[in-house]
Structures are given as structure tokens and as C-alpha cells.
CSV table of C-alpha atoms and ligand atoms in Angstrom, one decimal:
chain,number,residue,atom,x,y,z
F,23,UNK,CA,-63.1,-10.0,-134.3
F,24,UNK,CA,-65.5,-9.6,-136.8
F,25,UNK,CA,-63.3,-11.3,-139.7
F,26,UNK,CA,-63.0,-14.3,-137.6
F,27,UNK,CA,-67.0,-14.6,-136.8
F,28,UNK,CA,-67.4,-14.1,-140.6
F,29,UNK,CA,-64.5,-16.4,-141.3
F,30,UNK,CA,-66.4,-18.9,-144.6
F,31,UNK,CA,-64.9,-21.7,-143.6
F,32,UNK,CA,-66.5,-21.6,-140.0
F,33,UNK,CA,-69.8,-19.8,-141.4
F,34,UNK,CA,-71.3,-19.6,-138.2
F,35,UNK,CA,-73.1,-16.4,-139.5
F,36,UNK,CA,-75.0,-18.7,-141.6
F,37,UNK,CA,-75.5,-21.2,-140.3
F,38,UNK,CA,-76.6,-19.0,-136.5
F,39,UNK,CA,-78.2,-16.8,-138.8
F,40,UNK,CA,-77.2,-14.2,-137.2
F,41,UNK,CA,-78.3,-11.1,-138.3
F,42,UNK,CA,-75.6,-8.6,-139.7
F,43,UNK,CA,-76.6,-5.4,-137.9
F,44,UNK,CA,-77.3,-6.9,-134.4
F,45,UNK,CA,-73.7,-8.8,-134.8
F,46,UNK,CA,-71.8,-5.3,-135.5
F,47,UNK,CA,-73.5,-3.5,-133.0
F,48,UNK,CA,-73.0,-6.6,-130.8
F,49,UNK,CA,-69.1,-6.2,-131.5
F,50,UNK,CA,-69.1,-2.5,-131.7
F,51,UNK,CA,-70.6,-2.4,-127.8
F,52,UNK,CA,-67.6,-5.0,-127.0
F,53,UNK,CA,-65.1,-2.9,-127.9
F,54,UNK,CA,-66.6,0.2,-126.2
F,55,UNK,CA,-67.5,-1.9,-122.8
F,56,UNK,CA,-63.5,-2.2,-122.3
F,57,UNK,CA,-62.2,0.5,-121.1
F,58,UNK,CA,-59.3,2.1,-123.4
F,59,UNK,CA,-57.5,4.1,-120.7
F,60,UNK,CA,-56.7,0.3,-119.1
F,61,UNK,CA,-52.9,0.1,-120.8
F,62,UNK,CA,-53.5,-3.8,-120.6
F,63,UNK,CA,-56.9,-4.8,-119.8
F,64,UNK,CA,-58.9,-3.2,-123.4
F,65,UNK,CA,-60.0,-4.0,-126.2
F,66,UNK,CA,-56.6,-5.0,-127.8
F,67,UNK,CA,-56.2,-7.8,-125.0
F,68,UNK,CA,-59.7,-8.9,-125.9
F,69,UNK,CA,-58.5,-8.6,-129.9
F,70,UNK,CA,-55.4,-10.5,-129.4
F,71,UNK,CA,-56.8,-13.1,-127.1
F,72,UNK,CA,-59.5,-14.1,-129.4
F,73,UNK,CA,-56.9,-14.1,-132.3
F,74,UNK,CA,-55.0,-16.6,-129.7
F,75,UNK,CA,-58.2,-19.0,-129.5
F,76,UNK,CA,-59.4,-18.6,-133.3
F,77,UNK,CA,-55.5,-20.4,-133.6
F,78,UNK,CA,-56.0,-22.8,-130.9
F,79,UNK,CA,-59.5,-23.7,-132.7
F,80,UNK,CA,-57.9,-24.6,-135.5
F,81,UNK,CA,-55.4,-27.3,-134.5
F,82,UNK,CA,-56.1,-30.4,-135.5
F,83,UNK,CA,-57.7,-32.1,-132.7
F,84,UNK,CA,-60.4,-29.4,-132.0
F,85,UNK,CA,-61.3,-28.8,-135.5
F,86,UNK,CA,-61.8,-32.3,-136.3
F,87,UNK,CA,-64.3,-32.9,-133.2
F,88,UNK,CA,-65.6,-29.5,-131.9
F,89,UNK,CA,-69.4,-28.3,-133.1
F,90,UNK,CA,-70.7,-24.9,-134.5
F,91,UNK,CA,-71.8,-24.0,-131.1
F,92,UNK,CA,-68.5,-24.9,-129.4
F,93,UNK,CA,-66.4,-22.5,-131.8
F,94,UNK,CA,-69.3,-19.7,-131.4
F,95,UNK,CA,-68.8,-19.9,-127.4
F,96,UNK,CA,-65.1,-20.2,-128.1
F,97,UNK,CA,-64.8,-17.0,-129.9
F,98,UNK,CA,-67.9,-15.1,-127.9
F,99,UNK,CA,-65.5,-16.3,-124.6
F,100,UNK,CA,-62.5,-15.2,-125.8
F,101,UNK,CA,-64.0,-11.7,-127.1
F,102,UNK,CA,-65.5,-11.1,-124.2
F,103,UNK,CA,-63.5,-12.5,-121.7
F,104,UNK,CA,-62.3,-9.3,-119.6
F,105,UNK,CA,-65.3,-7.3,-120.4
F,106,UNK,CA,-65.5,-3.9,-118.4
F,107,UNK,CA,-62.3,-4.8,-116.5
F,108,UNK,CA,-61.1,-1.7,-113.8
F,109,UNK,CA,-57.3,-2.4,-114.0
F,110,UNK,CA,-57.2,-3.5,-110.7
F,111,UNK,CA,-57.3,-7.3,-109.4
F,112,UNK,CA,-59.7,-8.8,-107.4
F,113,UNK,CA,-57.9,-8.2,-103.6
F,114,UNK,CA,-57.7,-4.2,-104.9
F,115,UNK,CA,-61.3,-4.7,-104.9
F,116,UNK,CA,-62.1,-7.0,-101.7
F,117,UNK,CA,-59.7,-4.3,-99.6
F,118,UNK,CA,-61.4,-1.2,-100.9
F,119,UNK,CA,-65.3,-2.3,-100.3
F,120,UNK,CA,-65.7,-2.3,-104.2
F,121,UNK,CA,-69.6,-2.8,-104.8
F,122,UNK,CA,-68.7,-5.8,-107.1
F,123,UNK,CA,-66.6,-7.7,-104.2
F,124,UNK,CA,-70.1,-7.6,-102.0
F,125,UNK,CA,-71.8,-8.4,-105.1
F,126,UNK,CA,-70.2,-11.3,-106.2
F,127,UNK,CA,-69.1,-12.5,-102.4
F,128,UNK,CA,-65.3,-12.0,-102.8
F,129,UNK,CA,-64.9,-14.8,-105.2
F,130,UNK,CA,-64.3,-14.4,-108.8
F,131,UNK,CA,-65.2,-10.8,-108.5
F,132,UNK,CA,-63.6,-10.1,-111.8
F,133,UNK,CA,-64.8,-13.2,-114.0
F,134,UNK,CA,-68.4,-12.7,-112.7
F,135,UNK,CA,-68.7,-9.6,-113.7
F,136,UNK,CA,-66.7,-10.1,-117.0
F,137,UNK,CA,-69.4,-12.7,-117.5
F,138,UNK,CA,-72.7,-10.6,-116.7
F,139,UNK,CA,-71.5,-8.0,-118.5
F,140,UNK,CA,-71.4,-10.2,-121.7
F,141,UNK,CA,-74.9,-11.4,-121.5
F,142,UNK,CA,-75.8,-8.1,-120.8
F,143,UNK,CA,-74.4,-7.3,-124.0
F,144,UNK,CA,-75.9,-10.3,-126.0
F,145,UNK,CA,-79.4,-9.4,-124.6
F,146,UNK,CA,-79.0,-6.0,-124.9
F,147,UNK,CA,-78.2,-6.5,-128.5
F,148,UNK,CA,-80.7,-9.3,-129.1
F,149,UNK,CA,-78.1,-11.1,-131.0
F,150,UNK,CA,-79.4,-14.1,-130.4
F,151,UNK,CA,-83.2,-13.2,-129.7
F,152,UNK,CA,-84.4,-15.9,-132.8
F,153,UNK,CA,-82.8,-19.2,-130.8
F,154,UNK,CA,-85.0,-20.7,-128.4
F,155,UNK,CA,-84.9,-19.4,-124.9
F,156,UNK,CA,-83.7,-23.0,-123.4
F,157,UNK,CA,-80.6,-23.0,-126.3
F,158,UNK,CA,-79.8,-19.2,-125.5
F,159,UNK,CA,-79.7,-20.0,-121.9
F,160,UNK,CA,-77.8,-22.7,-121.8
F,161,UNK,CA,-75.4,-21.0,-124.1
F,162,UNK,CA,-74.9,-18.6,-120.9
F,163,UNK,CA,-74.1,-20.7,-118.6
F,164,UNK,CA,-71.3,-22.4,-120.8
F,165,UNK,CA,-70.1,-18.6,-121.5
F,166,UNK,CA,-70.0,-18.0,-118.0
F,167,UNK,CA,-68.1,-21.6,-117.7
F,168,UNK,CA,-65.4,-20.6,-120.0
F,169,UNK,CA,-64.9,-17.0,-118.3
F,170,UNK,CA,-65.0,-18.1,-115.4
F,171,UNK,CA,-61.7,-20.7,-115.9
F,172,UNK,CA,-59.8,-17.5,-116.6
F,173,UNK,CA,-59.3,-17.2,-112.9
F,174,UNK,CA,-55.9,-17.1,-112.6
F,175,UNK,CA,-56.1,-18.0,-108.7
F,176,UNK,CA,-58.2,-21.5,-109.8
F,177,UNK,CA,-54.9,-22.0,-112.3
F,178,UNK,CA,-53.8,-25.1,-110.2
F,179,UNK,CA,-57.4,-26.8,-109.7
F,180,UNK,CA,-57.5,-26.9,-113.8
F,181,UNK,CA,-54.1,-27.3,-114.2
F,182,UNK,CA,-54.2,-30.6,-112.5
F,183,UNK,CA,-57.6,-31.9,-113.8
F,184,UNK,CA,-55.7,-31.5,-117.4
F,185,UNK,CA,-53.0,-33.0,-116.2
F,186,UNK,CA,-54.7,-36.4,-114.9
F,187,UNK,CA,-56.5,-36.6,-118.4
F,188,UNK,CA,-53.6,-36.4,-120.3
F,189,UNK,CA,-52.1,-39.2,-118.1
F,190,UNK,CA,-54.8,-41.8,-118.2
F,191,UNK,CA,-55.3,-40.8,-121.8
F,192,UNK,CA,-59.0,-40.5,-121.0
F,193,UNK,CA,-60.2,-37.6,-122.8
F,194,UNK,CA,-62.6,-38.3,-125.1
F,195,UNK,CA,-63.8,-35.2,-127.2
F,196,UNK,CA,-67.2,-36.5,-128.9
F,197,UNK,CA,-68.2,-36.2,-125.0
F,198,UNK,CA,-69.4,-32.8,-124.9
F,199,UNK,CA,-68.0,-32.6,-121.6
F,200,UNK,CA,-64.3,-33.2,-122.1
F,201,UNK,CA,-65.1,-30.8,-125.3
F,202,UNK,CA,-66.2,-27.9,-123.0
F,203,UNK,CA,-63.3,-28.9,-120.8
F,204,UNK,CA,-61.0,-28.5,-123.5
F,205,UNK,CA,-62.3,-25.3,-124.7
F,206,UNK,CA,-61.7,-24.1,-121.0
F,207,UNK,CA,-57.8,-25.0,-121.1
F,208,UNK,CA,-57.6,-23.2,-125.1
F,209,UNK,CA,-59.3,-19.7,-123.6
F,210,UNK,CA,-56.6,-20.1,-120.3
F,211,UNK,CA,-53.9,-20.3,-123.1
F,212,UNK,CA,-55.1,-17.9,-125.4
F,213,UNK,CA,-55.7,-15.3,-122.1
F,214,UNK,CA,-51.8,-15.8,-121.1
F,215,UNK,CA,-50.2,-16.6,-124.5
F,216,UNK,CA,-48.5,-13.3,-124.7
F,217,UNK,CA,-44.9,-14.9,-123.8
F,218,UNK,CA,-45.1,-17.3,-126.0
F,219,UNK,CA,-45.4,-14.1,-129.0
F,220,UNK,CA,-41.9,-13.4,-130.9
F,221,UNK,CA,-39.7,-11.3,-128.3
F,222,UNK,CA,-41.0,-7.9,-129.7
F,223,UNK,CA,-44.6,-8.6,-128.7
F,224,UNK,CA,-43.9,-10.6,-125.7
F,225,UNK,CA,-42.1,-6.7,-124.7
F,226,UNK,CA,-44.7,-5.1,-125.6
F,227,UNK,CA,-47.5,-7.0,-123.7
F,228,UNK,CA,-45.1,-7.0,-120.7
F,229,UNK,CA,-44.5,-3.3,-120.1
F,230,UNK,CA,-48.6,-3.0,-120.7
F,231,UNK,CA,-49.7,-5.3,-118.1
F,232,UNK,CA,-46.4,-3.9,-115.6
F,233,UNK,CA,-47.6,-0.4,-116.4
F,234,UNK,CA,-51.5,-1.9,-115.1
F,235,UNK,CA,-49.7,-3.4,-111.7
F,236,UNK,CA,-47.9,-0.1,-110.9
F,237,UNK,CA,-50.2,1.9,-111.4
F,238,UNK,CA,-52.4,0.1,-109.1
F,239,UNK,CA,-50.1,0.0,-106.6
F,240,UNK,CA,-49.6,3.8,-107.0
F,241,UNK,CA,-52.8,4.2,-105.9
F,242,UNK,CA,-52.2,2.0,-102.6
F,243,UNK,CA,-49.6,3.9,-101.5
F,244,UNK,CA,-51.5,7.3,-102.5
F,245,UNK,CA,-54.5,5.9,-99.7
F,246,UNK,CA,-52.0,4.2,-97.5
F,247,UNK,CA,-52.8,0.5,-98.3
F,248,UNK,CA,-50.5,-2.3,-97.9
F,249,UNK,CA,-49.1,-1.8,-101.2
F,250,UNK,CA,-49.3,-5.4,-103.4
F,251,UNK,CA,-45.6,-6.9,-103.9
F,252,UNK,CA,-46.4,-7.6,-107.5
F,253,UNK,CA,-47.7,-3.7,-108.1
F,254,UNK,CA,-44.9,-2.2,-106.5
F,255,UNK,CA,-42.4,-0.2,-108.6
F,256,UNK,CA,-40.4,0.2,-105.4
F,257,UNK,CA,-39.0,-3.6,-104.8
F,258,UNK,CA,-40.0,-5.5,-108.3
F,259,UNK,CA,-39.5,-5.1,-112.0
F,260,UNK,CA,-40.7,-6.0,-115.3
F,261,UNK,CA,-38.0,-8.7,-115.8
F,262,UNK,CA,-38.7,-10.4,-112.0
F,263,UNK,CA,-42.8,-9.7,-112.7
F,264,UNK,CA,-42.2,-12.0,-116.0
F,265,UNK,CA,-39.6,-14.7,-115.1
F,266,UNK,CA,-42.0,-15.5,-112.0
F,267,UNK,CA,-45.1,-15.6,-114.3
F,268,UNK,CA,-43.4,-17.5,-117.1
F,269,UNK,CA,-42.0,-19.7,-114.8
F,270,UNK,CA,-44.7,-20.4,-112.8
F,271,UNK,CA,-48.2,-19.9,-115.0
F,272,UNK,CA,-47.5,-19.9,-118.3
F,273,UNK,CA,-45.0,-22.7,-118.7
F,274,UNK,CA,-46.6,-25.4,-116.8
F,275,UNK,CA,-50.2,-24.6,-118.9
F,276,UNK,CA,-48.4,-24.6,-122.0
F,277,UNK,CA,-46.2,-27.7,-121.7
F,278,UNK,CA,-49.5,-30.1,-121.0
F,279,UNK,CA,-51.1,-27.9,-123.9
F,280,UNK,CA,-48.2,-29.0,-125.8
F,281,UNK,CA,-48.9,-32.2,-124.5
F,282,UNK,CA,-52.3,-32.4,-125.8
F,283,UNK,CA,-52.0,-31.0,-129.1
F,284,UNK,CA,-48.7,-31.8,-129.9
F,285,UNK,CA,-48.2,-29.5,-132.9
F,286,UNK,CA,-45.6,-27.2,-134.7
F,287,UNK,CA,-48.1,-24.1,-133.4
F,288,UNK,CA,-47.6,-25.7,-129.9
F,289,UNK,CA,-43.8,-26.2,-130.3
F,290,UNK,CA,-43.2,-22.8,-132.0
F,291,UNK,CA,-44.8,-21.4,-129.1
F,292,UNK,CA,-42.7,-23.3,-126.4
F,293,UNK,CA,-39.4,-22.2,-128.4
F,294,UNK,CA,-40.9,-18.3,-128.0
F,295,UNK,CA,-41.4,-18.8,-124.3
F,296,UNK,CA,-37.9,-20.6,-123.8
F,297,UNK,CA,-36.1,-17.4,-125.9
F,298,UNK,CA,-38.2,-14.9,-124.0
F,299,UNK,CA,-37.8,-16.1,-120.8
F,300,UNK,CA,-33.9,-16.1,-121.2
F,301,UNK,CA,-34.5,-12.3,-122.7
F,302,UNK,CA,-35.9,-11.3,-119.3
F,303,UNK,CA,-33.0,-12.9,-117.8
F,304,UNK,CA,-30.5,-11.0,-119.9
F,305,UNK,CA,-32.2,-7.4,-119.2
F,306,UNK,CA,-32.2,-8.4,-115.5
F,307,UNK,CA,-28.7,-9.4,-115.0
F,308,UNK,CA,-27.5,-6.2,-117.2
F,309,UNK,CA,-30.0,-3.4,-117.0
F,310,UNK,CA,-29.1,-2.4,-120.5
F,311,UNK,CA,-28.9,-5.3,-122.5
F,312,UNK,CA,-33.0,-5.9,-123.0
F,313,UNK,CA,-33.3,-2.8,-125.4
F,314,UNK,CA,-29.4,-3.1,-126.8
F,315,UNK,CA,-28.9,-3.9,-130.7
F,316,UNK,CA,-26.2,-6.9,-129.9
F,317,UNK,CA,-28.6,-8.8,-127.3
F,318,UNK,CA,-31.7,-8.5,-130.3
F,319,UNK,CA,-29.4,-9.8,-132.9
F,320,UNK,CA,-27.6,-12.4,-130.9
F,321,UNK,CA,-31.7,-13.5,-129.8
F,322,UNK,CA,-32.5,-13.2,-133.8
F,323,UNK,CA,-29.8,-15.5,-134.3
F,324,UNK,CA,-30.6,-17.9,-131.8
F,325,UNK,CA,-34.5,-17.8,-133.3
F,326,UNK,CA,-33.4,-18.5,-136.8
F,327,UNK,CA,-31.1,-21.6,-135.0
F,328,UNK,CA,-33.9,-23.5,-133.4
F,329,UNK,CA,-36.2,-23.1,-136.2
F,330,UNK,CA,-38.4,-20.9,-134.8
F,331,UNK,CA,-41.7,-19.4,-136.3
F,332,UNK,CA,-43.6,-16.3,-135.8
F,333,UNK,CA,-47.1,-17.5,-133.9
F,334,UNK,CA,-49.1,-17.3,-137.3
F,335,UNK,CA,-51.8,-14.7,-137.4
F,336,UNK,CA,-55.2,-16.1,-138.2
F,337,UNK,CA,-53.0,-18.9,-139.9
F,338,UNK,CA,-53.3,-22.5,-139.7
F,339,UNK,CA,-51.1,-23.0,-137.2
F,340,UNK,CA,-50.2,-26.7,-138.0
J,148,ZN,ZN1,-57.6,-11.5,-120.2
């Protein structure tokens, strides 16, 4: 995280003048406010989603219109994004009276307090204590904006909002509001990019976030709760859990994405998801074949054949 914030050719340290100290501490209390025994939800997720958006900031049609302040927020969102996150979901939370559910009135529960946590953190650390109150406010709100999109359950309300845009061709990013808008639909991405990683990675982050579900739905059987179809290891596997999600979430964001910044970072990305998916499919159908030698070289082979790239790294991605 830090390498990207220090990044010269963004040189938002400069020109923010942020002060070094405050801005590792700043960073330091991130990756501390995430909770490591989370096998999904820590520090790493925050790491590789901001890696996702420092990409997605760099394709051609945001870099050529989006401010200073728009890539700072962009990065700040991404970091802190799932800030303090309890590895359960928000209806673990409603059903079990969790102080936060009252607090934020059952809606967003997670988001909210991702979002209060981070300004906790940027006052605590006065990071930005030399901008003018009205800027630093406002900069807030428009954190708390972004975070808040990475409600999974509001998915369709932006999903269609983009998808009217891109059909009357209306967006216009010198308006700062289509900008912000925009920004909103690159975090979403970055947040659910993992299937659209190389196979290995796409694995990985599967059997993380699985791990997450499971154990939470451990715990509801444990207290006798009705036990959450997607947490529970009794009727549903990682290869349903991701076909569904793919299927569903990921590919419809990620085709209008496509459709918007129509670029080989976008396409390359599209081509993981396609390959993944059908890896899912394979492990599914023959319980053995997601981990056997033949099914990785025969999905190597089919990689090289359509071209495909590995989702560069804090690369330009086009
Ligand atoms: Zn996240």
C-alpha cells in the first residue's frame, strides 16, 4: 500500500503534503485494524484489493480525467474498505443482536462500520490535520460513498445505474459526479476481482473466503441457528459457492466494466473468469480433477490458446 501512495508518477505525497510519519503510522494502524485470524477478510484482502484499483486507476479513461483527490480517495477506499471486518456477514450480525446491527439500524452494518472505522483512523492519525476542515470533511463523506457501494446486497441498484449510462452513452467524467460514480463501480471490481486472477490465485482466494463461510456457519449450528445455505459445509461446496458467485456477481459487473473501459486489462480479465469458472466446473463434476496435474496443464494450454495474460501487478494494464 505504501509503494502505491508513494508511487512518483501519482505524487500524491507531494503534492497532499502528507507528512511521512503520520502516513506510515496511518498504514501501519490499517493493517493492524484488520483482524489476521479472518482467513479472508485481513489485511491481504485489503492489500490485494487496493493493488486491484491502483490497476483499474490506471486504464486509460480514468487516468486521463480523474483528479489528485479522486485517486487519493480511490486508494484510501480500497485500503480501507473492510476495515475491522468480524468474518461474519451482516444477517450473522442482525440474528445475534450484534451491537453494530442496533447501531447502524440493520442496514449496511458492515460498510458503516468499515467506514467509521477509517476516519477513525485518519483522525486518529491526523493524517490530514493541515487541509481545511470543510475539504477533510467532505473527503469523508466521499470515503464513506465509495465503501459504502461495496454492499454486495445493493449490487443490482448500481449494477443497473451503470448499465443505463453505458447505454445512452451519457457518462461524462469531467462531471465530478459521474467521476465519483465511476470510482464506485472500479472499488466493486477491485473488491470481487479475485476470479478474474490466473486459476492459482482465483484457488487460493476461493478456499479463503469458503473457509470464512463455514466457519461461520459452524458457529450456527454450535448455538442452534438456522444455519446460512451459503455457510454450510453440510449441503454446499467451494465449486457450487463460486460458479453461483461468478455467475451471478462477478460476471455481470465485469462485462459492463469491460464495457466501459474496453481494454486488454479488461479482456484479460474476462478470459481468467471464463477459464476459472469452467475450472470449478471440472473439480465439481469429478471431485479429483481441480487439484490433478492433467486438468492444470490441459487449463495451461487452453490459457496460452486464447492469449491470455497474467492480471499485471502494479503494471499498466493497457
Ligand atoms: Zn472486501
Amino acid at each position: 500500500m505504501m509503494t502505491t501512495l508513494v508511487k512518483p508518477s501519482y505524487g500524491l505525497i507531494e503534492l497532499f503534503q502528507l507528512d511521512m510519519v503520520k502516513l506510515r503510522r496511518f498504514l501501519v494502524m490499517i493493517q493492524e485494524d484488520y483482524r489476521s485470524q479472518n482467513p479472508y477478510h485481513n489485511a491481504v484482502h485489503a492489500a490485494d484489493v487496493t493493488q486491484a484499483m491502483y490497476c483499474y486507476l490506471q486504464e486509460p479513461k480514468l487516468a486521463q480525467t480523474l483528479t489528485s483527490c479522486d485517486l487519493l480517495l480511490g486508494l484510501l477506499a480500497a485500503a480501507t474498505h473492510d476495515l475491522d471486518h468480524p468474518g461474519v456477514n451482516q444477517p450473522f450480525l442482525i440474528k445475534t443482536d450484534h451491537y453494530l446491527a442496533a447501531l447502524y439500524k440493520n442496514s449496511s452494518v458492515l460498510e458503516n462500520h468499515h467506514w467509521k472505522s477509517a476516519v477513525g483512523l485518519l483522525r486518529e492519525s491526523a493524517l490530514l490535520s493541515h487541509l481545511p476542515t470543510e475539504d477533510r470533511l467532505s473527503l469523508e463523506e466521499r470515503l464513506g460513498s465509495l465503501i459504502l457501494a461495496t454492499d454486495i446486497s445493493r449490487q443490482n441498484d448500481y449494477l443497473s445505474e451503470f448499465r443505463s449510462h453505458l447505454d445512452k452513452e451519457d457518462l461524462c467524467l469531467t462531471n465530478g459526479g459521474h467521476r465519483h460514480f465511476i470510482l464506485q463501480m472500479a472499488l466493486k471490481c477491485a473488491d470481487i476481482c479475485n476470479p478474474c486472477r490466473p486459476w492459482k490465485l482465483c484457488q487460493q482466494w476461493s478456499e479463503k473466503v469458503t473457509e470464512e463461510f463455514f466457519h461461520q456457519g459452524d458457529i450456527e449450528r454450535k448455538h442452534n441457528l438456522e444455519v446460512t445455505p451459503l455457510c454450510d459445509r453440510q449441503s454446499n461446496s467451494i465449486a457450487n459457492i463460486q460458479i453461483g458467485f461468478m455467475s451471478y456477481v462477478v460476471e455481470p459487473l465485469f462485462l459492463e466494466w469491460s464495457r466501459f473501459s474496453d481494454t486488454r486489462l479488461s479482456q484479460t480479465m474476462l478470459g481468467h473468469l471464463s477459464l476459472n469458472k469452467q475450472g470449478w466446473k471440472e473439480g465439481r463434476d469429478k471431485p479429483d480433477a481441480t487439484n490433478s496435474r492433467a486438468s492444470e496443464e490441459q487449463r495451461t494450454s487452453v490459457a496460452k490458446d486464447s492469449n491470455s495474460r497474467v492480471l499485471p501487478q502494479g503494471s499498466k494494464g493497457s
